XYZ file of C-alpha atoms in Angstrom:
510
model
C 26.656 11.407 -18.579
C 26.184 14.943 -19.650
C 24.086 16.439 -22.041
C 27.190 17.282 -24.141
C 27.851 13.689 -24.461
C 25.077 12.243 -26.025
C 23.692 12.221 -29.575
C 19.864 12.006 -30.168
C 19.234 12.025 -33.883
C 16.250 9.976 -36.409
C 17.248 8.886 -39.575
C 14.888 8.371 -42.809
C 15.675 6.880 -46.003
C 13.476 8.290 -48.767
C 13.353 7.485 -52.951
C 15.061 10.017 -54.640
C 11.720 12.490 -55.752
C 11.086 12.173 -51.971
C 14.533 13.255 -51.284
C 14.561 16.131 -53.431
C 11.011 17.131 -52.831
C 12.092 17.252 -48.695
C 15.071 19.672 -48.743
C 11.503 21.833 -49.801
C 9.656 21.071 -46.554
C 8.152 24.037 -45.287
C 9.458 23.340 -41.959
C 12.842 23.647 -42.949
C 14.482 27.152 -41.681
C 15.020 29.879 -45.107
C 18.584 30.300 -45.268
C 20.316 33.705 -46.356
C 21.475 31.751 -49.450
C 21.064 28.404 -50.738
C 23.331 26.195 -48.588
C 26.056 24.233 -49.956
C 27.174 21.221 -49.531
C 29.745 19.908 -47.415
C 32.066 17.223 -48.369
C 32.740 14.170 -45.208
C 35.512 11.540 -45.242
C 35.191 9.300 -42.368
C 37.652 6.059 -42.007
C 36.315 3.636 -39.027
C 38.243 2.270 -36.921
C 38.160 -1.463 -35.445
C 40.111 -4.438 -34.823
C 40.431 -7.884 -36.735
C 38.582 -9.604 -34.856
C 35.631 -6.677 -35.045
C 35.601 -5.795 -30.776
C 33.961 -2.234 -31.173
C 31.474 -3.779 -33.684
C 30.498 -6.213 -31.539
C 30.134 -4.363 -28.155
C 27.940 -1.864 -30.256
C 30.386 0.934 -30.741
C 32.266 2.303 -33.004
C 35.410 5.107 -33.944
C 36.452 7.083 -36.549
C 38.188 10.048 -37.805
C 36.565 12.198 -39.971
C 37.953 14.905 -42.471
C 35.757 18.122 -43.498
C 37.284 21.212 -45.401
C 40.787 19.610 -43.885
C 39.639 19.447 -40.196
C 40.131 16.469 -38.427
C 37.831 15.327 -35.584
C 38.158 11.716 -33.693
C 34.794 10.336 -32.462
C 33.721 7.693 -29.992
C 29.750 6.557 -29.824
C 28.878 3.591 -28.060
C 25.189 2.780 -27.334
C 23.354 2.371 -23.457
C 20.320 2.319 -21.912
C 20.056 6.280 -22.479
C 16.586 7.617 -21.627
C 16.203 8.643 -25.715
C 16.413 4.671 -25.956
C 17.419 3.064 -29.512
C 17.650 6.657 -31.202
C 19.947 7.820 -28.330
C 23.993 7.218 -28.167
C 26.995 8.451 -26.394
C 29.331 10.597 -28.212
C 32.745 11.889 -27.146
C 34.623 14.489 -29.834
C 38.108 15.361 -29.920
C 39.804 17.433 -32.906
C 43.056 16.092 -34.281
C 45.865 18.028 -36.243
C 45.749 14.648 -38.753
C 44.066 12.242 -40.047
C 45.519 9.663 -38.096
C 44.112 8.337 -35.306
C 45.271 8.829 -31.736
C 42.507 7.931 -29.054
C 44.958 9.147 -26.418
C 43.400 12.635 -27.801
C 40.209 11.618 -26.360
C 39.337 11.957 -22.923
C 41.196 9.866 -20.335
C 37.988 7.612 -19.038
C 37.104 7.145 -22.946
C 40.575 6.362 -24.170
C 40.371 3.671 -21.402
C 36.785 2.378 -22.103
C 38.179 1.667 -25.721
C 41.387 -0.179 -24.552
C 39.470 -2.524 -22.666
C 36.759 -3.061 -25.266
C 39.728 -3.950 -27.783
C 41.852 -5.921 -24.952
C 44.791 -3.267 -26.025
C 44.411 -5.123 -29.281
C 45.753 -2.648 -32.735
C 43.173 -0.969 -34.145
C 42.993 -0.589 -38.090
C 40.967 1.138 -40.670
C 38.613 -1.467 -41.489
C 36.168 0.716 -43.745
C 34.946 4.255 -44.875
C 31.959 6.779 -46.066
C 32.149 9.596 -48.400
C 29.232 11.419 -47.886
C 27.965 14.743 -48.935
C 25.799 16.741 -46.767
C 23.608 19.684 -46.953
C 22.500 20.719 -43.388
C 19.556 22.966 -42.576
C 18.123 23.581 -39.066
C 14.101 23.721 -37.727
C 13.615 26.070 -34.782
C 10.397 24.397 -33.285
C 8.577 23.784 -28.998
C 12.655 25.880 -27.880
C 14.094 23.413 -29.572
C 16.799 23.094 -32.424
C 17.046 20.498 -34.456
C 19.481 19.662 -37.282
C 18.490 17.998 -40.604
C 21.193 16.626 -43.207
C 20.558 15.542 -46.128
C 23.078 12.776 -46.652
C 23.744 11.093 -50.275
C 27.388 9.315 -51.058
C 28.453 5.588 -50.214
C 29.873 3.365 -47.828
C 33.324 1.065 -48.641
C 34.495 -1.988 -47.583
C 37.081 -3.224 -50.101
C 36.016 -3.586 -52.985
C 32.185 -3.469 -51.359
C 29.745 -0.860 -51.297
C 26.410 0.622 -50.162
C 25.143 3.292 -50.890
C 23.806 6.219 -49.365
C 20.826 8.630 -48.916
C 19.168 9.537 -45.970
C 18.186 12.360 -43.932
C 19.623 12.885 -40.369
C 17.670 14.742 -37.630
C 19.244 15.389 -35.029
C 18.415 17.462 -31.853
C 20.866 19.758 -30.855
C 18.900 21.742 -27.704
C 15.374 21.758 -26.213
C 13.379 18.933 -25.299
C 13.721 15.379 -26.799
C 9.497 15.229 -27.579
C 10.382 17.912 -29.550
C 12.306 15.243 -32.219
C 9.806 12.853 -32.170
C 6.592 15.135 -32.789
C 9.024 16.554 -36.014
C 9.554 13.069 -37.085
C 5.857 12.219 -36.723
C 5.161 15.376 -38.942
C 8.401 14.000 -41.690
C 6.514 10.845 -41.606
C 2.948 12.712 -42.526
C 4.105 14.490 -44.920
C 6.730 12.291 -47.191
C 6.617 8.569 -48.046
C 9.801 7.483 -46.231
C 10.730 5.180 -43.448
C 13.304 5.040 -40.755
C 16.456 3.701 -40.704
C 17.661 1.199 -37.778
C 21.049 1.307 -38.427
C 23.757 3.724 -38.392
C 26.385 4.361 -40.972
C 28.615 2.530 -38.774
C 26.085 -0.636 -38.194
C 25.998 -0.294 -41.736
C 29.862 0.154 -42.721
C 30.232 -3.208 -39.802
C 27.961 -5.021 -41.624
C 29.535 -4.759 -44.816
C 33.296 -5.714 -43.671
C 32.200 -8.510 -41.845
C 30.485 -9.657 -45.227
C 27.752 -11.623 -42.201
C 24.604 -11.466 -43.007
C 22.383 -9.723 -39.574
C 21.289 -11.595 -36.872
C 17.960 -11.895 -35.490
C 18.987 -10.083 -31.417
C 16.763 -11.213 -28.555
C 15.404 -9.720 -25.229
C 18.119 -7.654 -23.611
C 18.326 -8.130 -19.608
C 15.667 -6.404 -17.512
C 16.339 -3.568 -14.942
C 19.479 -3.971 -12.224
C 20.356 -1.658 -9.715
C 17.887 0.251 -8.031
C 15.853 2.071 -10.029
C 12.877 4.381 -9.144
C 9.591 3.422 -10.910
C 9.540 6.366 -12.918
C 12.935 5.688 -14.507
C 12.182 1.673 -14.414
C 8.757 2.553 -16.775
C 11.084 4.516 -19.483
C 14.110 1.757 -19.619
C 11.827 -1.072 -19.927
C 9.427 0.284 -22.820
C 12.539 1.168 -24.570
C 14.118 -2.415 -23.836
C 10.971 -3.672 -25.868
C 11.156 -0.587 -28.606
C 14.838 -1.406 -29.222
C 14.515 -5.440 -29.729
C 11.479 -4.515 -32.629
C 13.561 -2.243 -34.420
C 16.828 -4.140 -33.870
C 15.040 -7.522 -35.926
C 14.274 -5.086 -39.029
C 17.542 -6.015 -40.503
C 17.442 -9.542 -39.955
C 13.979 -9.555 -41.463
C 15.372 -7.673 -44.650
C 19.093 -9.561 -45.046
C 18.821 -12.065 -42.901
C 17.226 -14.955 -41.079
C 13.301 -13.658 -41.485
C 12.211 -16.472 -39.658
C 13.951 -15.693 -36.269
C 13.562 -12.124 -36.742
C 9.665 -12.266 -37.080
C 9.568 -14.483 -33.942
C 11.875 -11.894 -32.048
C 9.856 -8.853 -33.535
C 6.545 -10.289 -31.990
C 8.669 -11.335 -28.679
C 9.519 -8.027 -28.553
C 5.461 -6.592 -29.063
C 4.494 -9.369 -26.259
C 6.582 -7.918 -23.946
C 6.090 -4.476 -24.869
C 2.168 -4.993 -24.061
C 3.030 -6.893 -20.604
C 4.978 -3.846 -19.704
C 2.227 -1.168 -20.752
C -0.142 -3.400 -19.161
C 1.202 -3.873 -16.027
C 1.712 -0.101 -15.572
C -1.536 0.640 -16.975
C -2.904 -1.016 -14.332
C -1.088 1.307 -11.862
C -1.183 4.296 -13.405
C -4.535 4.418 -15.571
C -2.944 6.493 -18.856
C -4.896 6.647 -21.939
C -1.005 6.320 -23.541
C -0.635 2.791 -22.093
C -3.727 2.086 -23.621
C -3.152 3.247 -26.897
C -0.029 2.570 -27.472
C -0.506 -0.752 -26.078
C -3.375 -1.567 -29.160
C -0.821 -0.661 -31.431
C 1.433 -3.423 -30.382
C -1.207 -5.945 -30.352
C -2.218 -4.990 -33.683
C 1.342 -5.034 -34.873
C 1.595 -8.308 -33.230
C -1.172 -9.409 -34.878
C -0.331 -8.762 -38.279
C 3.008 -10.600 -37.963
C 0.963 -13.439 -36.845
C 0.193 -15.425 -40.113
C 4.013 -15.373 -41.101
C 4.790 -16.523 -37.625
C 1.901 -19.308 -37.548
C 2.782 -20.544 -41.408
C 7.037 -20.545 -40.340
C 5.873 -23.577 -37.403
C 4.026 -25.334 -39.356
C 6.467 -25.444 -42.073
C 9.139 -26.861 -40.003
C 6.564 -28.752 -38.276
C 5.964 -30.593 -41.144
C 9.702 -30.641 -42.474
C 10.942 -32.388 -39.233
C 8.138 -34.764 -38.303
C 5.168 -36.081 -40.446
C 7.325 -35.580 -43.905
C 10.457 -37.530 -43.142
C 8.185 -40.167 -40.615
C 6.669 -40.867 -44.234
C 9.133 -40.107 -46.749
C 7.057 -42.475 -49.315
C 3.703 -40.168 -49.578
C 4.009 -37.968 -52.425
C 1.453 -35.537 -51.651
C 3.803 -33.759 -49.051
C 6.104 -32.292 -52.383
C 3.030 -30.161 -53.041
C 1.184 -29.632 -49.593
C 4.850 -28.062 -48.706
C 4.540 -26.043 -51.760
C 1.590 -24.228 -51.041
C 2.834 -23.889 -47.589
C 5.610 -21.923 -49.174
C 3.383 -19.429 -50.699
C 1.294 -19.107 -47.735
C 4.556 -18.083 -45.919
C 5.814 -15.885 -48.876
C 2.463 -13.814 -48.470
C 2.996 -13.440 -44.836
C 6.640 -12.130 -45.094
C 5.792 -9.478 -47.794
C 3.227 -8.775 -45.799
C 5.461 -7.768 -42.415
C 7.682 -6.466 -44.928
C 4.451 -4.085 -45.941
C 4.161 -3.346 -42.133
C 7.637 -2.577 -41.506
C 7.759 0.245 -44.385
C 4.061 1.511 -43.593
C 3.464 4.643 -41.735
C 1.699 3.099 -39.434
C 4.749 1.083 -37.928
C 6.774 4.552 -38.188
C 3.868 6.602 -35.780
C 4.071 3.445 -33.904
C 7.576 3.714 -33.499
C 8.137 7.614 -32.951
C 4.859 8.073 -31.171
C 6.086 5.789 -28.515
C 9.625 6.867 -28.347
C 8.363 10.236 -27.679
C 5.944 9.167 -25.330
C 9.020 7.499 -22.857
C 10.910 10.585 -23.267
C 8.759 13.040 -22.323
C 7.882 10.262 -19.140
C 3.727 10.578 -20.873
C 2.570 8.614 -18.117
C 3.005 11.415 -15.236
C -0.065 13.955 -17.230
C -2.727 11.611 -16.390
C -2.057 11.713 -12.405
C -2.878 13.782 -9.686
C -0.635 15.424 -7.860
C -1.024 13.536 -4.478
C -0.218 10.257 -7.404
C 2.978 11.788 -8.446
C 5.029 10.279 -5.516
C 4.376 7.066 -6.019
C 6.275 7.026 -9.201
C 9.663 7.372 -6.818
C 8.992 4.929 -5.341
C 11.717 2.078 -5.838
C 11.405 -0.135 -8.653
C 11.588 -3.061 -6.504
C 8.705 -2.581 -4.496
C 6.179 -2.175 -7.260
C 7.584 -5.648 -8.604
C 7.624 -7.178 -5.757
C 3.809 -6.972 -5.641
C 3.347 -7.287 -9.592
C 5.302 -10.958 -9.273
C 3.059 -11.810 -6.394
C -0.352 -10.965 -7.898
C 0.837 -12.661 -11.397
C 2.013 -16.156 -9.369
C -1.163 -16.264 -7.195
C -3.208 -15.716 -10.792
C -1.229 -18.166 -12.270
C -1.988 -21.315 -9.730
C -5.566 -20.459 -9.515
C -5.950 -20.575 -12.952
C -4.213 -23.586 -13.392
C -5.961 -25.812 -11.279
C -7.030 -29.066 -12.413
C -4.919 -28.121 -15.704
C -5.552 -31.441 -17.359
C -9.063 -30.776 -17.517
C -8.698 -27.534 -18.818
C -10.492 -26.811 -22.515
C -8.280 -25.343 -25.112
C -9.599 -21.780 -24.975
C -8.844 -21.949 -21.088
C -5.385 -23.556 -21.755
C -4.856 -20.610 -24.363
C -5.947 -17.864 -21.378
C -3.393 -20.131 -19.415
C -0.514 -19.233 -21.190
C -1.046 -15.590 -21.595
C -1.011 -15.728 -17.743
C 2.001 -17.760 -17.755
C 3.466 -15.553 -20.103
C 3.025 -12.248 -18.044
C 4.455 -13.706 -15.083
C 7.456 -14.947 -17.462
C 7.961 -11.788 -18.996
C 7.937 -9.634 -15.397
C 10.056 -12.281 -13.984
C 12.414 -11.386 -17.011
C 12.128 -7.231 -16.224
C 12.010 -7.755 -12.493
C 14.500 -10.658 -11.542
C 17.907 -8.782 -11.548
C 15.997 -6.158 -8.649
C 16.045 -8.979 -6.053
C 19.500 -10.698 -4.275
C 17.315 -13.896 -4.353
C 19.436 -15.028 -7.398
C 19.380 -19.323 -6.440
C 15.951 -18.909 -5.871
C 15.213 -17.185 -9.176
C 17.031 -19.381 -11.345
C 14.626 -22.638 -10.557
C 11.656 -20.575 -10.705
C 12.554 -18.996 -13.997
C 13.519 -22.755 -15.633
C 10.165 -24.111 -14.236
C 7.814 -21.236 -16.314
C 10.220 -21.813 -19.006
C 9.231 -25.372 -19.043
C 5.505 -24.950 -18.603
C 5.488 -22.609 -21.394
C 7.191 -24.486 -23.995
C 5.246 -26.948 -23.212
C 1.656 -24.676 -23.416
C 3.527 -23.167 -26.694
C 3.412 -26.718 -28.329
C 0.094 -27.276 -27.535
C -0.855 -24.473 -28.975
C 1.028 -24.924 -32.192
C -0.599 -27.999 -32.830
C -3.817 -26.362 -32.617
C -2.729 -23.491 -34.849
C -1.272 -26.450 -37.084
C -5.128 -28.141 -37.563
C -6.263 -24.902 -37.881
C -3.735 -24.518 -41.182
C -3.842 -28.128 -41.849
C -7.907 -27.446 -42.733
C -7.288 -24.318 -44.373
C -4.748 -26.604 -46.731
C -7.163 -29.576 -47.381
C -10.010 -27.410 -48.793
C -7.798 -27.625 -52.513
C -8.592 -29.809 -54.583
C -4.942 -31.743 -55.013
C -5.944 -35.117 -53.757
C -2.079 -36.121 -52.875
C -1.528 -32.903 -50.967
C -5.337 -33.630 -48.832
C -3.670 -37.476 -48.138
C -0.455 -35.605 -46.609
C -3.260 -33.329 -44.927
C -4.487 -35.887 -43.689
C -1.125 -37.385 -42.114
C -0.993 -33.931 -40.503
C -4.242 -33.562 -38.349
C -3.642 -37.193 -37.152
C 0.643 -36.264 -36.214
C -1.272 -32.957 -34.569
C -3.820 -35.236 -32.765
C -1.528 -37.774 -31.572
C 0.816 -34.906 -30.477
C -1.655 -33.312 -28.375
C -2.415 -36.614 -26.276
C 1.307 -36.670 -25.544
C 1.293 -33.391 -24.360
C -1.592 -33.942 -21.886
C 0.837 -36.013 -19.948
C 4.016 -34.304 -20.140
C 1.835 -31.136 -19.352
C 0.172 -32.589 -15.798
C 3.786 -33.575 -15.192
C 5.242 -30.219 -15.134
C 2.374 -28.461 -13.765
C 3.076 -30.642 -10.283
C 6.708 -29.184 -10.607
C 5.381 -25.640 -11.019
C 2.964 -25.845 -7.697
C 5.944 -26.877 -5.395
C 8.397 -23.888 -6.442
C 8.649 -20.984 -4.460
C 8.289 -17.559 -5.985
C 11.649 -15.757 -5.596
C 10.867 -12.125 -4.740
């Protein structure tokens, strides 16, 4: 796709003294005279049954100082990762739409993401922008400065935000200018686009938590493999932050650290490669990110722990009424404390730091020249030898698994879940596809099963934390609690030697 056909742009939403105090920034270029603003009508375009929406894309005509322009963006696995989209622009004498305007191949792409089904306004933005540009590093960059609303109906959302979008030069260049945006003003970025946002609000569904996407196909070079799969990781954090806002919090804290796991797998297994101070640091920054998600995570199982076993298995002890009560503010404090993540600066360097860092490809400065090749070499060759060295870690350290003591069974799993998570970013490389499918199910298995074992531990871990109050009813359901936890983990001794036999006799795929 060329250059003409993409969009790379950062948006921030900011209070409004923020707002006004950034159309000051010093960075900003000094116009001739003080810029006015212009005036946008957009009307999206979708079907009933929401098609474009759903296949992450979206259409629209939009109407400024009576000019008419049609536009197509649809999202990919663009090197400029979740910030990144493809755009395709065609003017239109009216404010009707007419994709046949557009370019043949896009036209096309839209018919069959419809199924030729009628497309309809289904809502609109009116939006006024002042636009100022930064000259920085040979590269341009475009900053609006949005404020107006979105309509569904009778629904609305409101609107201000500033847009930054590069128009030439280097992508670092966007990141290290939203790093600086992010020192210098208390703001945060947004995750969706006007259109996510406008989608959102017709559908009148509240967002859903999104999972792992697929790992690489094709045939990659490693270089290229290295940028697609940190972004894979980068995209599935940010996509959770409106679950975690409007939505199911639960699932969306779950998916956010999902997506930090993997994120450190990848750095780590490249890091072992291609020693880079970036892996390193950046790869700290997820753990700690990780980390801090943790006691929301940890208090959300034993919540439903408790809901679906010990409580109902003895509905007549009253003590549960207020041991599940203080689990409740337990949880509250670890949600509004992600919630504090998500909007902290740190999470926003996090965020930009590493986006810029896969753009610029940061892992090439720390090797030497006669290094440089190996990062063309295919994809599939490096994970051929990754998968390998992960599986023959995996048995040795799983011998005699029965036996093992928790803090080896805990180093267990974060072996099984490496291998789990390159079998998820390697798999679709190799033609061994009835191979990989019993191999994948069997890890699957052995690490739902190590996951429960560790939640029960976490659970007596809580469980104590909960009994040192002094409500005698709640310490009797406490007390229910270690002895469901105990009686779990003898259970899951046998169903764990059981699988582990399974494990040993499958064949690794690549």
């Amino acid at each position: 796709m060329s250059a003409a056909m993409r969009e790379e742009e950062l948006k921030f939403v900011l209070a409004p003294a923020a707002f006004a105090a950034a159309q000051q920034w010093e960075r900003l270029d000094v116009p001739a005279r003080r810029p006015r603003a212009r005036r946008l009508v957009t009307v999206y375009f979708d079907t009933a049954a929401g098609d474009l929406a759903r296949h992450k894309a979206s259409l629209r005509v939009r109407t400024v100082n009576r000019r008419h322009v049609i536009t197509f963006k649809w999202t990919g696995s663009f090197a400029g990762g979740w910030f990144e989209r493809g755009e395709v622009e065609a003017v239109s004498p009216t404010p009707e739409l007419d994709i046949d305007l557009l370019p043949p191949e896009m036209a096309q792409a839209i018919t069959r993401l419809t199924a030729g089904r009628r497309l309809e306004a289904v809502y609109s933005s009116d939006i006024k922008r002042v636009v100022r540009t930064i000259h920085e590093e040979a590269a341009t960059i475009e900053v609006a400065f949005d404020v107006g609303v979105i309509s569904a109906g009778e629904k609305t959302c409101p609107v201000r935000e500033i847009e930054m979008e590069r128009k030439s030069g280097g992508a670092a260049a966007l990141y290290r200018l939203g790093l600086a945006f992010v020192a210098a003003f208390p703001t945060r970025l947004e995750s969706q686009s006007k259109a996510e946002r406008g989608a959102a609000l017709a559908a009148g569904k509240a967002p859903e938590a999104v999972r792992a996407v697929a790992g690489l196909q094709g045939e990659p070079v490693l270089d290229s493999a290295i940028g697609q799969l940190i972004n894979a990781c980068l995209g599935q954090f940010i996509a959770n932050w409106p679950a975690f806002e409007a939505g199911d919090a639960v699932k969306a804290v779950h998916q956010m650290r999902v997506a930090m796991r993997r994120l450190r797998s990848v750095l780590g297994l490249f890091q072992r490669a291609f020693p880079n101070a970036g892996f390193a640091v950046f790869r700290e920054q997820a753990r700690d990110i990780a980390n801090a998600m943790g006691e929301a995570r940890n208090w959300d199982v034993f919540a439903a722990m408790v809901r679906h076993g010990p409580a109902p298995a003895f509905a007549d002890e009253p003590g549960f009424e207020s041991l599940l009560a203080q689990v409740e503010q337990f949880r509250a404090a670890g949600h509004e404390a992600v919630r504090a993540l998500l909007a902290g600066p740190q999470t926003m360097r996090f965020v930009l730091g590493l986006q810029g860092f896969a753009a610029a490809h940061g892992w090439r400065n720390a090797l030497e020249g006669e290094a440089l090749p190996d990062l063309s070499m295919p994809a599939r060759e490096f994970a051929g030898a990754s998968l390998a060295r992960l599986h023959r870690k995996l048995l040795r350290d799983g011998k005699n698994i029965e036996h093992l003591a928790a803090v080896e069974r805990h180093e267990l799993r974060k072996d099984l879940k490496k291998l789990r998570y390159a079998v998820d970013f390697f798999g679709g490389l190799f033609d061994a596809r009835k191979q990989l499918a019993p191999y994948a199910r069997s890890l699957a298995k052995l690490q739902d099963r190590l996951g429960i074992f560790n939640d029960l531990a976490v659970a007596h871990e809580l469980a104590l934390r909960l009994a040192a109050g002094d409500d005698g009813a709640a310490c009797r359901a406490v007390g229910i609690v270690l002895g469901w936890c105990a009686r779990g983990a003898v259970e899951d001794d046998e169903q764990l030697r059981r699988i582990w036999k399974k494990v040993k006799k499958v064949k690794l795929f690549a």
